[in-house]
PDB file of C-alpha atoms in Angstrom:
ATOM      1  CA  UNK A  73     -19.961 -31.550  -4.845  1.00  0.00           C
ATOM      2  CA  UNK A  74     -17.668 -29.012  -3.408  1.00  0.00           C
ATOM      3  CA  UNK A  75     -18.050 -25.212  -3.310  1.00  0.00           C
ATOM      4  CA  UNK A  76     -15.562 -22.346  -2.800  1.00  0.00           C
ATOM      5  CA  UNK A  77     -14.669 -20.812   0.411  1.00  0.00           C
ATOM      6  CA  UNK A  78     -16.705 -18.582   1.794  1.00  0.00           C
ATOM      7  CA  UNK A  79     -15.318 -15.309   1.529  1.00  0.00           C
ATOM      8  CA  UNK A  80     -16.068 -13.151   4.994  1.00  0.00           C
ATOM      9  CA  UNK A  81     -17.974 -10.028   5.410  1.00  0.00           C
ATOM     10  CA  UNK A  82     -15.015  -8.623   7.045  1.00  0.00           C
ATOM     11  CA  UNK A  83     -12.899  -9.647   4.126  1.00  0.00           C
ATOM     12  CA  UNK A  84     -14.813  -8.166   1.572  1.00  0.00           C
ATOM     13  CA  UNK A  85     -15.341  -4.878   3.730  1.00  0.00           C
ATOM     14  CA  UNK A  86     -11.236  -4.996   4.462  1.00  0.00           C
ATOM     15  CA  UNK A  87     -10.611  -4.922   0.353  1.00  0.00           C
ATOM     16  CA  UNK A  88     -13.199  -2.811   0.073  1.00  0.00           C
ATOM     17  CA  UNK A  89     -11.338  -0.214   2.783  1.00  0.00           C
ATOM     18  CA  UNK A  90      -8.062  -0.830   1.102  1.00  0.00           C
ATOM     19  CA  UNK A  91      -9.616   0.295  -2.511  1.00  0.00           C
ATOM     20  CA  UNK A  92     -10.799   3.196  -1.085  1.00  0.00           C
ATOM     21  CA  UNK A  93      -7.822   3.955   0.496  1.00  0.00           C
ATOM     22  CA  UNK A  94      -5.228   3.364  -2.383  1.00  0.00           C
ATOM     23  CA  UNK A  95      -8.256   5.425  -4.445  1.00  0.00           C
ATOM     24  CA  UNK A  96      -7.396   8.378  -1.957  1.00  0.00           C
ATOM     25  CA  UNK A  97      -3.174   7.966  -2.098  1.00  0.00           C
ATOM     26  CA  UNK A  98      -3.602   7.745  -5.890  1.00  0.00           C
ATOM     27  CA  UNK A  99      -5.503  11.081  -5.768  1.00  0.00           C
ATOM     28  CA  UNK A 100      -3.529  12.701  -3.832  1.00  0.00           C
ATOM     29  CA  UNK A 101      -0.459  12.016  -6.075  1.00  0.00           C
ATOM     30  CA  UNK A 102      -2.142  13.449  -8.845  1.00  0.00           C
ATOM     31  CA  UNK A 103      -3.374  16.725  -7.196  1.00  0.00           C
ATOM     32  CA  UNK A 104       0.602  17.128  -6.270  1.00  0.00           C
ATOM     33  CA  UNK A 105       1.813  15.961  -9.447  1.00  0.00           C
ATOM     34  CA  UNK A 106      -0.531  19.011 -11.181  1.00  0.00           C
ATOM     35  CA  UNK A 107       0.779  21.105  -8.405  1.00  0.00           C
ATOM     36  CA  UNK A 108       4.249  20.868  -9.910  1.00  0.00           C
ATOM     37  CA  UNK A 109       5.798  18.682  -7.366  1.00  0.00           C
ATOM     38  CA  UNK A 110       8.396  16.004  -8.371  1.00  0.00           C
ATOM     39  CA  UNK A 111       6.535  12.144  -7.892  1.00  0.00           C
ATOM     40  CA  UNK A 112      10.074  11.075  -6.080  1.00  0.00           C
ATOM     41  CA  UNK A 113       9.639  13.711  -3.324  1.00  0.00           C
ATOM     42  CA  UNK A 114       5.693  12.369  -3.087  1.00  0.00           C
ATOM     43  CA  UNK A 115       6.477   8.855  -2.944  1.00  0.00           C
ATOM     44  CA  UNK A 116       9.070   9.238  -0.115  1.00  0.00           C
ATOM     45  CA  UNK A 117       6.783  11.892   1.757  1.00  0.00           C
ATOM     46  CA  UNK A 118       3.863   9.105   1.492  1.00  0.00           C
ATOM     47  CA  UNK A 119       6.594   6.123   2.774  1.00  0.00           C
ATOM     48  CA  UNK A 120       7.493   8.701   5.602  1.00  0.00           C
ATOM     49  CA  UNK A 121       4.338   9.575   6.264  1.00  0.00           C
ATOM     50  CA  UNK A 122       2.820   5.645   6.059  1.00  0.00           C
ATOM     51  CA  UNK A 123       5.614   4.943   8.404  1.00  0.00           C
ATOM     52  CA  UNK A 124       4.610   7.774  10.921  1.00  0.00           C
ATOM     53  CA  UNK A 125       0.970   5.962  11.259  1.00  0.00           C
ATOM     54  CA  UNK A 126       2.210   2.228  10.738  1.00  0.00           C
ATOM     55  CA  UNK A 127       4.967   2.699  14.333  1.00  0.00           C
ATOM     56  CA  UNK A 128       1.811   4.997  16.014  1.00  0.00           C
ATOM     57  CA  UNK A 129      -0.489   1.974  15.233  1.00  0.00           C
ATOM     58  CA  UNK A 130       1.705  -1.197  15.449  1.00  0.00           C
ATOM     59  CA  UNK A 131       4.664   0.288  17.429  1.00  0.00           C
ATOM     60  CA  UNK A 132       8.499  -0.144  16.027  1.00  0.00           C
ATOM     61  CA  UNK A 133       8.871  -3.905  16.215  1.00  0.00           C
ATOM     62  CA  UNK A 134       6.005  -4.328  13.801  1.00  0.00           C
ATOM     63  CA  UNK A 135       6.882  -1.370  11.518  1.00  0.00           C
ATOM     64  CA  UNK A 136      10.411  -2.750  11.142  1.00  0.00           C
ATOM     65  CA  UNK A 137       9.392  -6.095  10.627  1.00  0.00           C
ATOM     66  CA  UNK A 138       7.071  -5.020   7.864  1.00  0.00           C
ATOM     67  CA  UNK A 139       9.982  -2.682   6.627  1.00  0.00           C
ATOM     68  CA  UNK A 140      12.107  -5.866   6.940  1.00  0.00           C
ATOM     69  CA  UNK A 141       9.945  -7.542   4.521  1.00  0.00           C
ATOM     70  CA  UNK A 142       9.780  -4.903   1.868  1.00  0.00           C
ATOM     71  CA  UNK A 143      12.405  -5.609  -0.351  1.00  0.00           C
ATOM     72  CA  UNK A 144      11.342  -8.876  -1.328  1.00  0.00           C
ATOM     73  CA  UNK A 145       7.741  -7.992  -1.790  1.00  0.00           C
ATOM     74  CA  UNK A 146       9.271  -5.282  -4.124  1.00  0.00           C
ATOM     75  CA  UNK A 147      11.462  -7.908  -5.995  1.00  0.00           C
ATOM     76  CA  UNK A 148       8.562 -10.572  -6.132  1.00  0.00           C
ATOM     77  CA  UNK A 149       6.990  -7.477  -8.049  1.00  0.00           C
ATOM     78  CA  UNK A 150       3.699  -7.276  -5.300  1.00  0.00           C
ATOM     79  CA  UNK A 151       3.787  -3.347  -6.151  1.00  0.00           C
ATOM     80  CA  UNK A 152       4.362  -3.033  -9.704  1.00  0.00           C
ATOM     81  CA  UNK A 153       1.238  -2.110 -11.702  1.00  0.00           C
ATOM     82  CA  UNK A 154       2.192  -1.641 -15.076  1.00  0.00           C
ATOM     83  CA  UNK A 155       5.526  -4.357 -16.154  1.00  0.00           C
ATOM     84  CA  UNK A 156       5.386  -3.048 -19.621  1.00  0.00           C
ATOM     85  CA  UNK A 157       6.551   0.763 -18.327  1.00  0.00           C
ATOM     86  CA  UNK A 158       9.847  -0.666 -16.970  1.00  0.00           C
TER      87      UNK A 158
END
């Protein structure tokens, strides 16, 4: 008989952080959105901003390497929510 892996507690709490999170981003957008600002100045003001915390955290090497990495996440379509809008 075999069973599935295990999933951590620190897994599970690490999604769980990450939902939250994204909950908060997504929020935010709105709230600016309703405020009349355009969603392209948001999204780059969010990258900047992500950026900002990801070279304070990580330092440069690690933020460039997870720049480095973006454009094929992008194309392998790891970000897009809805495929039927595009």
């Amino acid at each position: 008989m075999q069973f599935a892996p295990a999933i951590s507690a620190r897994a599970v709490e690490a999604e769980d952080q990450r939902q939250a999170a994204m909950g908060y981003v997504s929020e935010a957008f709105a709230e600016a959105r309703l405020d009349g600002l355009d969603v392209d100045c948001i999204a780059q003001a969010a990258v900047f901003a992500s950026f900002v915390e990801m070279v304070a955290t990580y330092g440069e090497e690690a933020a460039a390497g997870f720049a480095e990495r973006l454009a094929e996440r992008v194309r392998a379509g790891e970000f897009t929510v809805d495929r039927s809008a595009h």
